[in-house]
C-alpha positions as semicolon CSV with decimal commas, in nm:
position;residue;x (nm);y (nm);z (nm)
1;X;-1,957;-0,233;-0,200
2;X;-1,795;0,117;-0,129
3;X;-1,439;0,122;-0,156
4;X;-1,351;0,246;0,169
5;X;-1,448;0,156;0,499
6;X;-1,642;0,412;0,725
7;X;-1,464;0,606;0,926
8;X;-1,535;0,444;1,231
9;X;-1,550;0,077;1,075
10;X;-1,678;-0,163;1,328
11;X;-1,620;-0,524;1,123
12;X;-1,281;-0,624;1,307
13;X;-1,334;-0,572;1,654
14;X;-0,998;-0,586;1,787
15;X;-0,878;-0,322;1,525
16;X;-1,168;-0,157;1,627
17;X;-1,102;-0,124;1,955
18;X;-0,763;-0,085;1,926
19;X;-0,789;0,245;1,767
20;X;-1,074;0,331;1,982
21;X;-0,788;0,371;2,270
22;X;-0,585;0,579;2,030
23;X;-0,831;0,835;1,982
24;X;-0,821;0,864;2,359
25;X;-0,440;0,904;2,395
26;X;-0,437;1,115;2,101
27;X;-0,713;1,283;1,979
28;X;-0,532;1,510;1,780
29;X;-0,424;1,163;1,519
30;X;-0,636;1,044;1,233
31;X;-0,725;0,707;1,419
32;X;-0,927;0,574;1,129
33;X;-0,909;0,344;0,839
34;X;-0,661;0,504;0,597
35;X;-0,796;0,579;0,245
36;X;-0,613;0,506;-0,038
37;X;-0,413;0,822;-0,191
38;X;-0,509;0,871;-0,574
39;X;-0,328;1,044;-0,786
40;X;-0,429;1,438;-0,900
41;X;-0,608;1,319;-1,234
42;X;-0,837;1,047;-0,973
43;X;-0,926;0,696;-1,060
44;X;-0,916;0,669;-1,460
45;X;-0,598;0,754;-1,442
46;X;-0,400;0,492;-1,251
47;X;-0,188;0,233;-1,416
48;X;-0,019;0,110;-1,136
49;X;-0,099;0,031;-0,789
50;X;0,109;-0,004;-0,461
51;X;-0,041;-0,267;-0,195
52;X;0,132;-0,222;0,142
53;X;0,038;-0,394;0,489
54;X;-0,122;-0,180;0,713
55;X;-0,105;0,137;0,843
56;X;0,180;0,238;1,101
57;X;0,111;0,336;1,441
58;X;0,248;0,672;1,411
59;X;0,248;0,665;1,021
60;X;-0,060;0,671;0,845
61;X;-0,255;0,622;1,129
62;X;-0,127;0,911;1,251
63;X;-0,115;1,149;0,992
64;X;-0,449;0,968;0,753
65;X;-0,210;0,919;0,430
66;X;-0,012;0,608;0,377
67;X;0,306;0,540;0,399
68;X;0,325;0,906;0,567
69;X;0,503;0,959;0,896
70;X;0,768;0,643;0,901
71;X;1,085;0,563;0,797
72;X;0,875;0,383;0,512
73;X;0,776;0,675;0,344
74;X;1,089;0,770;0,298
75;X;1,222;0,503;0,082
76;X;0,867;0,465;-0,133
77;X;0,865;0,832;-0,160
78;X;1,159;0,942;-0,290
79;X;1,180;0,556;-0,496
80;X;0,872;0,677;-0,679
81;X;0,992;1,066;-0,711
82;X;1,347;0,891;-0,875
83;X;1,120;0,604;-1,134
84;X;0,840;0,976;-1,235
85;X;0,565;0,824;-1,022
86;X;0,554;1,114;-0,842
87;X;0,616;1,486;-0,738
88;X;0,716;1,746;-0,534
89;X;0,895;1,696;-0,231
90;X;0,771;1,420;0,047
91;X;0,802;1,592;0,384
92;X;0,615;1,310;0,552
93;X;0,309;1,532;0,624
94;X;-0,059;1,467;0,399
95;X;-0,048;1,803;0,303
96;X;0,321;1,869;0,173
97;X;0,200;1,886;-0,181
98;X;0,348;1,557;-0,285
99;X;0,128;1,428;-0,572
100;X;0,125;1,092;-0,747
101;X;0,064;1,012;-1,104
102;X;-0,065;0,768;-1,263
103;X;-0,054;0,617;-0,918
104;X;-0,260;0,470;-0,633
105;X;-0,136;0,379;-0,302
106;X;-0,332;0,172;-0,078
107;X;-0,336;-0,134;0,213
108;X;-0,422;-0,484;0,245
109;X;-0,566;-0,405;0,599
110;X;-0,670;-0,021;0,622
111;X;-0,684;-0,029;1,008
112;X;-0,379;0,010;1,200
113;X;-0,344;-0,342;1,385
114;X;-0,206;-0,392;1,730
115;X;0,228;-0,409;1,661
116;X;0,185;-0,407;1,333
117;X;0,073;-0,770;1,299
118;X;-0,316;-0,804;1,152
119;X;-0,432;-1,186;1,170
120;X;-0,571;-1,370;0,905
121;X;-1,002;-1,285;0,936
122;X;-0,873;-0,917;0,974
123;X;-0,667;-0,925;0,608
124;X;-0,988;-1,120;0,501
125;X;-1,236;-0,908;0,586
126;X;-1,089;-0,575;0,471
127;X;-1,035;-0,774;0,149
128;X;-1,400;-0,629;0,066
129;X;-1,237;-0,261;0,062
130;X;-0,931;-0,407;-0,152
131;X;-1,106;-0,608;-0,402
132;X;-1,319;-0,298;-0,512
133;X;-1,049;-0,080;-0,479
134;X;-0,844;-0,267;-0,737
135;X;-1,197;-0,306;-0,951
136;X;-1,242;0,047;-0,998
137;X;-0,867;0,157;-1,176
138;X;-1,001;0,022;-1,539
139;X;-0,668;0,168;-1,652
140;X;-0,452;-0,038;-1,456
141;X;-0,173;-0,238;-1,574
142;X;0,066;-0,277;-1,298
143;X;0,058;-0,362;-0,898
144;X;0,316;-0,327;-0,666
145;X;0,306;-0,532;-0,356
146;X;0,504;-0,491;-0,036
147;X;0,549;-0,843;0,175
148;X;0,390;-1,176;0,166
149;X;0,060;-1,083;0,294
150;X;-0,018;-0,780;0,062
151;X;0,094;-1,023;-0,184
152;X;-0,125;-1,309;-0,116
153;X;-0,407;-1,062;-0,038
154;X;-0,372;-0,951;-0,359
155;X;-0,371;-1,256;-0,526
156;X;-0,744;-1,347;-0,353
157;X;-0,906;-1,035;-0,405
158;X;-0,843;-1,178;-0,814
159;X;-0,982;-1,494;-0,734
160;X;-0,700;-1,682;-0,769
161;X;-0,524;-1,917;-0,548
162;X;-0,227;-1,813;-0,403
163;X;-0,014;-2,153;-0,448
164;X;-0,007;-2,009;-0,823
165;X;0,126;-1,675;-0,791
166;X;0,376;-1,726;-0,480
167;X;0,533;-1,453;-0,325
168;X;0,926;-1,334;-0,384
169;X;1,135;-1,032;-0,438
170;X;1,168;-0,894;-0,752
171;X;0,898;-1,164;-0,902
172;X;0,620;-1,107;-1,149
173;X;0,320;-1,304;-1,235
174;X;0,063;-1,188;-1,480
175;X;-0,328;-1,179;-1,409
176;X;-0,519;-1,069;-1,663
177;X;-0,391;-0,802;-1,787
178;X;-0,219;-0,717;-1,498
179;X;0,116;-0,786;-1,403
180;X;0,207;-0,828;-0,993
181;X;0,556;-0,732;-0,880
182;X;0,626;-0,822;-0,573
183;X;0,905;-0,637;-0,316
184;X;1,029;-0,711;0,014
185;X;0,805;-0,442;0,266
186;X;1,010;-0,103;0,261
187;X;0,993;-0,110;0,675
188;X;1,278;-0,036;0,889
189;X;1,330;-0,341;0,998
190;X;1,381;-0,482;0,662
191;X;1,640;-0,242;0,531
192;X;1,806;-0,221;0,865
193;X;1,850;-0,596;0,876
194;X;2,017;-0,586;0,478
195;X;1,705;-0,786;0,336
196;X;1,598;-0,498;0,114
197;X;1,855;-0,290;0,074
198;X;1,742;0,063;-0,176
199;X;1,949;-0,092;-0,480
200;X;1,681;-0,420;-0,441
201;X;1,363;-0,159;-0,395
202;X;1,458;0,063;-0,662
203;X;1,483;-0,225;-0,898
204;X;1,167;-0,319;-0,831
205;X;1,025;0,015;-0,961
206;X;1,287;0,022;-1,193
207;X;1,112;-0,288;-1,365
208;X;0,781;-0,131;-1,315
209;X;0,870;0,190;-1,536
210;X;1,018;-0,009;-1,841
211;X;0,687;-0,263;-1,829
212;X;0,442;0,062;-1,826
213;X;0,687;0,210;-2,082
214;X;0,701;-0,046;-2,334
215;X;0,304;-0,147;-2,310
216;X;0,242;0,237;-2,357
217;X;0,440;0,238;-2,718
């Protein structure tokens, strides 16, 4: 199974469709399943990997690199700049040089879904991009993952039943030789409303940093 959909995927046919219409308002967009951005040094080199939703309307699915184009962005961005995940400078464009390390950043659902909200046989069925995707960093230690249903996505593309490895902020659960951390979803919504504020975020990846540290001694 090839980790990425094709560009003009045609399993979910409302997602489908839905960007269908986008490419006719605005041709000039990526409209497409959004790849997963690898860091410089590709596959072998990732130890940790971030699992958000879905692509933004005017994010990724506008500009074809995740988390690039929203307010979203900004916080993972700079959050992973701060905790040496990345570098350069994020100007929310794919080609303003920003460049991960060690670092993958992908989505449960890689089609932008109608207000954001993907239903459940849509997050199922683009868990045959996620599962591989996760199957091919044989260096990875550590996942990030932004909300409940990247969470619980996550979760079943191991195999193992959610009930076990519930979602919260700031938890871990080990898999394998894997350890989850979930966050709260960086949106606007969520930081607007005070239930992630950047002190709870960059904790998250603050945790992250010492785990990869200390299982790198």
């Amino acid at each position: 199974m090839s980790v990425e959909p094709s560009p003009d995927c045609p399993i979910c046919v409302r997602l489908h469709d839905f960007i269908a219409e986008w490419r006719v308002k605005e041709p000039g967009w990526h409209n497409a399943p959004v790849p997963t951005f690898l860091p410089v040094n590709g596959v072998q080199s990732v130890r940790l990997l971030i699992v958000g939703l879905a692509p933004g309307l005017r994010g990724a699915n506008r500009t074809g690199r995740p988390f690039t184009g929203d307010y979203a962005g900004d916080l993972l961005y700079n959050t992973l700049n701060e905790y040496g995940f990345s570098r350069g400078t994020f100007a929310a464009r794919p080609d303003d040089g920003l460049q991960l390390i060690d670092t993958a950043i992908t989505n449960a659902v890689r089609c932008v879904p109608p207000e954001n909200k993907p239903v459940g046989g849509e997050i199922s069925n683009c868990r045959r991009f996620l599962t591989p995707t996760i199957e091919q960093f044989v260096n990875l230690r550590a996942i990030v993952t932004l909300g409940t249903i990247a969470h619980q996505s996550t979760v079943r593309a191991f195999a193992q039943p959610v009930a076990k490895f519930p979602f919260s902020h700031g938890g871990q659960s080990d898999v394998g030789s894997i350890r989850i951390f979930s966050s709260y979803h960086c949106s606007r919504y969520n930081t607007n409303t005070g239930r992630l504020t950047t002190g709870m975020f960059k904790g998250v990846f603050a945790e992250v940093r010492g785990y990869l540290d200390d299982i790198a001694t």
